[in-house]
CSV table of C-alpha atoms and ligand atoms in Angstrom, one decimal:
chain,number,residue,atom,x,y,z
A,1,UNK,CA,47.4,68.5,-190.4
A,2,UNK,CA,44.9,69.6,-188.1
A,3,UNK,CA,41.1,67.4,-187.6
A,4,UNK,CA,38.1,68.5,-185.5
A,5,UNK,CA,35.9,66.1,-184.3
A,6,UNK,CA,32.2,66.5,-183.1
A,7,UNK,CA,29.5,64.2,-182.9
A,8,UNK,CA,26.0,65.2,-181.4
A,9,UNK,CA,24.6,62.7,-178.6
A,10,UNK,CA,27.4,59.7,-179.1
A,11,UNK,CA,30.1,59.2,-176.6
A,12,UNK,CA,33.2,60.5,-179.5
A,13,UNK,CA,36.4,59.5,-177.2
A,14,UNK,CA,37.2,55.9,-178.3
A,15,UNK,CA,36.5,56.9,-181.9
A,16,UNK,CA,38.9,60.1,-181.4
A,17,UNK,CA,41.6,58.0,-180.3
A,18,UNK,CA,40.9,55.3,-182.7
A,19,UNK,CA,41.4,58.3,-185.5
A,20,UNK,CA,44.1,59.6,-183.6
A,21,UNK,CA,45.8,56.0,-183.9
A,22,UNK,CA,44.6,55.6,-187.8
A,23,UNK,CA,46.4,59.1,-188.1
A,24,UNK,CA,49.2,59.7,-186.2
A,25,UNK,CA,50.4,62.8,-188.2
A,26,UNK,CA,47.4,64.9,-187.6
A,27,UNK,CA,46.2,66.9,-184.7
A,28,UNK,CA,42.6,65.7,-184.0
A,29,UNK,CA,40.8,68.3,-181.5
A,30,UNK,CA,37.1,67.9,-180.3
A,31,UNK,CA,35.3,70.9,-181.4
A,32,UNK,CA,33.5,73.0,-178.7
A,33,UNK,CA,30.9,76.0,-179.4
A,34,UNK,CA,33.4,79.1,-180.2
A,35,UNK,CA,36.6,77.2,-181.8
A,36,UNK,CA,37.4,78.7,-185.4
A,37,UNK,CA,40.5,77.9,-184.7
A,38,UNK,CA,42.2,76.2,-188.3
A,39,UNK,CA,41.5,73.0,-189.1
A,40,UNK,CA,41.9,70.9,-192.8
A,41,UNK,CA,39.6,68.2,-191.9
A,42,UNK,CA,36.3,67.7,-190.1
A,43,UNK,CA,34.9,64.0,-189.1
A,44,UNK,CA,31.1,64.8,-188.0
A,45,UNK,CA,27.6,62.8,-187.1
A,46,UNK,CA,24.8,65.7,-186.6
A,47,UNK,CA,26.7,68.9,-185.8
A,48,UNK,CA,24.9,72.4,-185.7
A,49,UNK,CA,25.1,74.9,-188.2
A,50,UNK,CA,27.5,76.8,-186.3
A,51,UNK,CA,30.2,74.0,-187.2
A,52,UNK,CA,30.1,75.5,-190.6
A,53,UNK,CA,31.0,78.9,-189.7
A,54,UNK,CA,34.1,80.3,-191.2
A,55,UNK,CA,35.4,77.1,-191.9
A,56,UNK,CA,36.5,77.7,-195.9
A,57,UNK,CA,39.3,76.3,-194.7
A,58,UNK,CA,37.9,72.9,-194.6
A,59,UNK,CA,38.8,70.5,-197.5
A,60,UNK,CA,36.8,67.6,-196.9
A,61,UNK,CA,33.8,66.6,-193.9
A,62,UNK,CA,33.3,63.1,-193.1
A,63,UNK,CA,30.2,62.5,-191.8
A,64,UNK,CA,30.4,59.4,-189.1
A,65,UNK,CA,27.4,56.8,-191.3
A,66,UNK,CA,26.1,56.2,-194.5
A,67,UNK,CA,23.1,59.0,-194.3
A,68,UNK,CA,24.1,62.4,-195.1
A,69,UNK,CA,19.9,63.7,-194.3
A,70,UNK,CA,20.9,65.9,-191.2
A,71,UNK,CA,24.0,67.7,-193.1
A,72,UNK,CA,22.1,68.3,-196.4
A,73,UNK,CA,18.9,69.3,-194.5
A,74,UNK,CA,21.0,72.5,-192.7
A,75,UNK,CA,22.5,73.2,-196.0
A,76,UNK,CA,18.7,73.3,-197.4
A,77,UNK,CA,17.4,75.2,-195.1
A,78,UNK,CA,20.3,77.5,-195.0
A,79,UNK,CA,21.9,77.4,-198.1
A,80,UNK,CA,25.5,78.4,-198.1
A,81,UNK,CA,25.9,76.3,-194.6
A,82,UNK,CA,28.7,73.9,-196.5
A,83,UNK,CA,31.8,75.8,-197.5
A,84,UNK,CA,31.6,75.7,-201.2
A,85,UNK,CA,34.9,73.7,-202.3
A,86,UNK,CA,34.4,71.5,-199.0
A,87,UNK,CA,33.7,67.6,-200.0
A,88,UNK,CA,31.1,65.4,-197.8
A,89,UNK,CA,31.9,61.9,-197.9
A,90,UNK,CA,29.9,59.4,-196.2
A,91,UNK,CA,30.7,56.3,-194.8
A,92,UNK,CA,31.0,53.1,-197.2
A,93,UNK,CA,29.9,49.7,-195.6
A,94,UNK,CA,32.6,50.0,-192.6
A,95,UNK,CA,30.8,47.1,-190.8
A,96,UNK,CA,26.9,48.4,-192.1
A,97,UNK,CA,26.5,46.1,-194.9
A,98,UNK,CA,26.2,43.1,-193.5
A,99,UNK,CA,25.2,43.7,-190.3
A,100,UNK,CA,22.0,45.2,-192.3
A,101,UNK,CA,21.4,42.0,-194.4
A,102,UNK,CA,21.3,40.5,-191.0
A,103,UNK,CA,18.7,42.8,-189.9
A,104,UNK,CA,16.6,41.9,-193.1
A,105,UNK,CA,17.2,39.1,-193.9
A,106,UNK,CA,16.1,37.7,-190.1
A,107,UNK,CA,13.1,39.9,-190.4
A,108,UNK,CA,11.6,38.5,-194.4
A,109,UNK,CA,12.4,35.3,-193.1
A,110,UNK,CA,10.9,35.6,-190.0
A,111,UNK,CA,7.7,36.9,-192.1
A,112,UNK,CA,8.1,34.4,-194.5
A,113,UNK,CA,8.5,31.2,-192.1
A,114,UNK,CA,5.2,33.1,-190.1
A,115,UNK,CA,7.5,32.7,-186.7
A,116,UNK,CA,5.6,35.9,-185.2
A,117,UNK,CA,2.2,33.7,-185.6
A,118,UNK,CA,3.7,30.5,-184.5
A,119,UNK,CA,4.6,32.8,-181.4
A,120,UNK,CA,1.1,33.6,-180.9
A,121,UNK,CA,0.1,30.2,-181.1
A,122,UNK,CA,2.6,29.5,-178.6
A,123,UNK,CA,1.0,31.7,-176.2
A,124,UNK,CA,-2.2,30.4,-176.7
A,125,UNK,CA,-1.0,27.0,-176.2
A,126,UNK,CA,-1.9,25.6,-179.8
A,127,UNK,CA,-0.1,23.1,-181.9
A,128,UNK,CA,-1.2,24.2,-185.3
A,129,UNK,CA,1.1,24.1,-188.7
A,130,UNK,CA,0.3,27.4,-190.7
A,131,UNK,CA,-0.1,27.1,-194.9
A,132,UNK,CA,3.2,28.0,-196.0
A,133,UNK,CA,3.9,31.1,-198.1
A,134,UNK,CA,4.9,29.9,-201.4
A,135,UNK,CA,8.8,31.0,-202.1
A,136,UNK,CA,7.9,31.9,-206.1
A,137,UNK,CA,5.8,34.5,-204.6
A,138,UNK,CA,7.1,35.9,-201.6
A,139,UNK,CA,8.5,38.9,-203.4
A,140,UNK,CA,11.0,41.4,-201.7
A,141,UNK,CA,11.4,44.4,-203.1
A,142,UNK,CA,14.0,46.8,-202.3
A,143,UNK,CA,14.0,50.4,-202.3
A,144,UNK,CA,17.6,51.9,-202.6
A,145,UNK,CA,20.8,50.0,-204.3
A,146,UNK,CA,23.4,51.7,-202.8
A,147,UNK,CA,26.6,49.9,-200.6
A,148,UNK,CA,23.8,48.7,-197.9
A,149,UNK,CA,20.6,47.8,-200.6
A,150,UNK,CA,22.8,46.2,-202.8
A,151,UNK,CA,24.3,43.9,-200.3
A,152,UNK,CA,20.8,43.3,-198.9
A,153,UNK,CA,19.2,42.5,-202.2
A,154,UNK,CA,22.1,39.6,-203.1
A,155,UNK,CA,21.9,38.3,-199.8
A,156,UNK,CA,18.2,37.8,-200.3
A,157,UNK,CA,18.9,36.2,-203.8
A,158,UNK,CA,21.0,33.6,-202.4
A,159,UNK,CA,17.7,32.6,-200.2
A,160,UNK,CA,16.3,32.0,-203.8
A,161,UNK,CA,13.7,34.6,-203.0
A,162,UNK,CA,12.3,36.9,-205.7
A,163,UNK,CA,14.1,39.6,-205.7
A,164,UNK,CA,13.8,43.4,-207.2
A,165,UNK,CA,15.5,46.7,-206.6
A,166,UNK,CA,14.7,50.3,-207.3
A,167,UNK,CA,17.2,52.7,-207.7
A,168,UNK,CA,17.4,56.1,-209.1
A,169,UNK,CA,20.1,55.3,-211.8
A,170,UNK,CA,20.5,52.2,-213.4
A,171,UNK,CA,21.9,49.3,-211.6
A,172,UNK,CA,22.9,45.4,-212.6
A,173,UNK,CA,23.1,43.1,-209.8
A,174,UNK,CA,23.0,39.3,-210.4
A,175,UNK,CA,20.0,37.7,-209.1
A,176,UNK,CA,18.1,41.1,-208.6
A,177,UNK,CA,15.6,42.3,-211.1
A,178,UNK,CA,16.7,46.2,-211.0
A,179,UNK,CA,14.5,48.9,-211.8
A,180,UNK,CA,15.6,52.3,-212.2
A,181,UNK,CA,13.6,56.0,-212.6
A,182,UNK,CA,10.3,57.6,-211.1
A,183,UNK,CA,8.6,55.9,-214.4
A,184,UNK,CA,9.8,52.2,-213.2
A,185,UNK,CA,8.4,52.5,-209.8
A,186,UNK,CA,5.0,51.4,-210.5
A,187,UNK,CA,6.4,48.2,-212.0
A,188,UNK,CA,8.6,47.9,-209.4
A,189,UNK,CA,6.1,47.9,-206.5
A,190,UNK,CA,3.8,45.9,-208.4
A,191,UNK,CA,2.6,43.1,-206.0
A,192,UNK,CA,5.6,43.4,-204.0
A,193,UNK,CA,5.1,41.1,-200.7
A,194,UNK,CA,7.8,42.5,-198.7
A,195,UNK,CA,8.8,46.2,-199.1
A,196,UNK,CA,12.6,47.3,-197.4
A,197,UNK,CA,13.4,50.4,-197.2
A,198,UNK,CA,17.3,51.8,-197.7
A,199,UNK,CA,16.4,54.8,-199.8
A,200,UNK,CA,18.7,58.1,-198.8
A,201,UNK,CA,16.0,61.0,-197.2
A,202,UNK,CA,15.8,63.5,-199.5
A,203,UNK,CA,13.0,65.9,-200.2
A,204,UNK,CA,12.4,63.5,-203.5
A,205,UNK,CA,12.0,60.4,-201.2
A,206,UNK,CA,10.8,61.6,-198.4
A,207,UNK,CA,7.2,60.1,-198.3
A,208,UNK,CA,7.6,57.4,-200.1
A,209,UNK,CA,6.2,54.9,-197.6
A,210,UNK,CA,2.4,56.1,-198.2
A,211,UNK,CA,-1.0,54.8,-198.7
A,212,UNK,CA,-0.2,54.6,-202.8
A,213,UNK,CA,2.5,52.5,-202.6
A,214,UNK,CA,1.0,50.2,-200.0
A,215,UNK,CA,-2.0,49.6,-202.3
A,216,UNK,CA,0.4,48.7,-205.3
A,217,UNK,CA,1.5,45.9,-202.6
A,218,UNK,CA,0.3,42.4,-202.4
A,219,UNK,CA,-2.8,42.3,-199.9
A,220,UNK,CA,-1.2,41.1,-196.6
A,221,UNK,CA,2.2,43.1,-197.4
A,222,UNK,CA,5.4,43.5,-194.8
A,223,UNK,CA,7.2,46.8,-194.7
A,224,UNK,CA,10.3,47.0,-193.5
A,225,UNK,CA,12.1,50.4,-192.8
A,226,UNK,CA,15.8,50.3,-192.0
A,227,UNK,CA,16.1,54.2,-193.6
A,228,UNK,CA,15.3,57.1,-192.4
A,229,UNK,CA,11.6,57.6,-190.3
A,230,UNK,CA,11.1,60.9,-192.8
A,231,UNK,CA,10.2,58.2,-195.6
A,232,UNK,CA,7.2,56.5,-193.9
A,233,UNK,CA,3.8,58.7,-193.3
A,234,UNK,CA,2.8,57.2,-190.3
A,235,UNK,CA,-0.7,57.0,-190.7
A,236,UNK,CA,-0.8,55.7,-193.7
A,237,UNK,CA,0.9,52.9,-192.4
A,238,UNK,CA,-1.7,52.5,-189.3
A,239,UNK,CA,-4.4,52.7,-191.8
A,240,UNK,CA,-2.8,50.0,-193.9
A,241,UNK,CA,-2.5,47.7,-191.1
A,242,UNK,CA,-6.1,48.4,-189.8
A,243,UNK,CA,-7.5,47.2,-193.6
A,244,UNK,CA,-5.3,44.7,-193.6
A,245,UNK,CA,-3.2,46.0,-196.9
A,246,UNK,CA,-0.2,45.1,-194.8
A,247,UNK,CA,-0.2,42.7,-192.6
A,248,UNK,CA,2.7,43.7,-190.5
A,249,UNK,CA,6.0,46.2,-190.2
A,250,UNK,CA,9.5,46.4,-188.5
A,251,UNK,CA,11.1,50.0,-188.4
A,252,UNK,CA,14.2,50.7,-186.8
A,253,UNK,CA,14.1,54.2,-187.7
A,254,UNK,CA,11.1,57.4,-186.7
A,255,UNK,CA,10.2,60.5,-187.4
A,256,UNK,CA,11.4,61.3,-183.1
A,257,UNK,CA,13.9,59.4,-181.6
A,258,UNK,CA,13.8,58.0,-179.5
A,259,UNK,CA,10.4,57.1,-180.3
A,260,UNK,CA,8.0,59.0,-177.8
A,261,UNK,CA,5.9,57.0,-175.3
A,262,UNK,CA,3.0,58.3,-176.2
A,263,UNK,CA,3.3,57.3,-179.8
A,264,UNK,CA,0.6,55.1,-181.5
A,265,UNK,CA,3.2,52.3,-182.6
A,266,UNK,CA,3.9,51.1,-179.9
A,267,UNK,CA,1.0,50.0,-178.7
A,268,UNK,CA,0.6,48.0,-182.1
A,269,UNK,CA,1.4,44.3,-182.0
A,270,UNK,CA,1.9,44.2,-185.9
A,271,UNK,CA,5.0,46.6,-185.9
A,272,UNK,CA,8.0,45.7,-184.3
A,273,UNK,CA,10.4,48.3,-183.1
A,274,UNK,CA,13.9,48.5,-183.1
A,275,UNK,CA,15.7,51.5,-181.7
A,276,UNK,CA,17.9,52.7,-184.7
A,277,UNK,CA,20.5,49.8,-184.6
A,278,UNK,CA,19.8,47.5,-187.8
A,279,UNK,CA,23.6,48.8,-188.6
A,280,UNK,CA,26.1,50.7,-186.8
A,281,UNK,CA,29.6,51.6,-188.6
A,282,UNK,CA,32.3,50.2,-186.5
A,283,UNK,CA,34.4,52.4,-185.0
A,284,UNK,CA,38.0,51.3,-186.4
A,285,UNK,CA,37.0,50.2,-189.5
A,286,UNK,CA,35.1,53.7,-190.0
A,287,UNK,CA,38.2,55.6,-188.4
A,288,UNK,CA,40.8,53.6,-190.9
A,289,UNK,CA,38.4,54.2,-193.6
A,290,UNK,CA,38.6,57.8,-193.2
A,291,UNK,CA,42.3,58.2,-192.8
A,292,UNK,CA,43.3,55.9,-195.8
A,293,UNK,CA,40.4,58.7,-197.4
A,294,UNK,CA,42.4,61.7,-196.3
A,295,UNK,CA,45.9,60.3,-197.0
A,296,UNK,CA,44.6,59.7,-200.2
A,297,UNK,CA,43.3,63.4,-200.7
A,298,UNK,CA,46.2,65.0,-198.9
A,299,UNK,CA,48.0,63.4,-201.6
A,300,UNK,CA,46.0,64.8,-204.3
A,301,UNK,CA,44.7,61.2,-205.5
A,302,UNK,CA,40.5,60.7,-205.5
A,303,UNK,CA,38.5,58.9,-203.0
A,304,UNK,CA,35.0,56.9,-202.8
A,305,UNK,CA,31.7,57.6,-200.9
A,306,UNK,CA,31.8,61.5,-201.9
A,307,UNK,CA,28.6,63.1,-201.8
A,308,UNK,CA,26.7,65.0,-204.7
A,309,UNK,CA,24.9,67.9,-202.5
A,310,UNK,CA,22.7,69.0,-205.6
A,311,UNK,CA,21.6,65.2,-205.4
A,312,UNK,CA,21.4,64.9,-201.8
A,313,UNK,CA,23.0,61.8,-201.1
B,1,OXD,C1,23.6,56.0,-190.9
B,1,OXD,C2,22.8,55.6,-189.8
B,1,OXD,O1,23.3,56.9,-191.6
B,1,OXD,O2,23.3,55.0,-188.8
B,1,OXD,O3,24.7,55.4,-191.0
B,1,OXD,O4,21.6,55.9,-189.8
């Protein structure tokens, strides 16, 4: 069984031979610019559309995380780019799921608790107690039930926090009031105080993040966007901050990364910027996960985390 293995701008050796050790059977190359040589199986993060060349022989990709944006948006833009009877599978959890209800959970609570004010007393010197933001009301909402919004919402439910969660098909998760469908949304954002992103970038989501669903918000909102930077339009989100709509943002993820000097944010004390890192998969877990996945296909049995292209995610 032959694998190639490419991943743009990440150091790919440990993971090779982590694969390699998950799979000693199979022959795992790195792809370079010019090999078509054969190959059954191909584990990817970002890889150009040249990958895809006369590669029918490929029966499954895994891409190396949870969003499949950068290989649907070749296969958009040229359509064809994914061998037809190929599967894309992401990445389930493999670490990512809690490390991102980590990320937000920290974050709401940091909100909630008003730490980022206390800090700003600090530095002025003041000892001053803050009114407390009433729990009934401190509302997160949660955009995107997959493996990572799901874990994120019930994590936040255990906080006894108010808790709802959008998602485009139907979901039940206990302690989360779940909304589902374009013609939910409205309810769903309804006086939200704290908005998270985890929504898959797809040409229906991307956008999302604008000035109509910041003014469904409670005045003196938090965002937080742990997606994709494609969801948020940027200056809807400075002009929300300047009224005073929301009152502050964290966003791990941009348009550009890494995000350019010269860009407006971060010059803004309100947002606080991460640099993409709320979760990364871990390397053996993602590299076991993937060969228990093609052991399982190779034996003709079905597998998780496929994605549907027509869907996008
Ligand atoms: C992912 C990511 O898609 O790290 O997993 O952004």
């Amino acid at each position: 069984m032959k694998i190639l293995f490419y991943t743009q701008g990440i150091s790919f050796d440990p993971d090779l031979q982590s694969l390699s050790r998950a799979l000693p059977e199979a022959e795992v190359r790195h792809w370079e610019r010019g090999d078509t040589g054969p190959a059954d199986f191909a584990v990817v993060w970002r890889p150009p559309r040249e990958f895809f060349v006369g590669r029918d022989d490929l029966r499954a990709v895994f891409n190396l995380g949870a969003g499949v944006d950068a290989i649907l948006g070749l296969e958009r833009a040229h359509p064809g780019t994914l061998p037809k009877h190929t599967l894309l599978v992401r990445l389930e959890d493999t670490g990512m799921a809690s490390q991102m209800a980590e990320y937000v959970t920290h974050t709401v609570l940091r909100y909630m608790r008003r730490f980022d004010e206390y800090a700003h007393l600090q530095a002025l010197q003041q000892w001053k107690v803050l009114e407390r933001h009433p729990r009934e009301t401190f509302t997160v909402g949660v955009l995107g039930l997959g493996v990572l919004g799901a874990h994120v919402a019930e994590t936040l439910s255990s906080f006894g926090l108010p808790v709802r969660g959008f998602s485009r098909s139907a979901k039940k998760i206990e302690g989360v009031d779940c909304y589902a469908g374009a013609n939910q949304f409205d309810a769903f954002i309804d006086k939200v105080k704290v908005l998270v992103n985890l929504l898959p970038s797809t040409p229906d989501t991307d956008g999302v993040l604008n000035a109509r669903t910041f003014s469904k918000l409670t005045r003196g909102a938090y965002l937080i966007n742990v997606a994709r930077g494609a969801h948020l339009v940027e200056g809807d989100l400075l002009e929300a901050l300047s009224s005073g709509q929301v009152a502050a943002a964290t966003l791990d993820v941009f348009h550009h990364e890494p995000l350019p000097a010269s860009h407006a944010f971060w010059s803004q004390s309100r947002i606080t910027i991460t640099p993409h890192c709320s979760a990364e998969a871990l390397p053996d877990e993602s590299m076991w996960q993937i060969a228990q996945k093609i052991r399982e296909l190779t034996r003709g049995g079905s597998i998780g985390g496929i994605v549907n292209v027509e869907q996008g995610y």
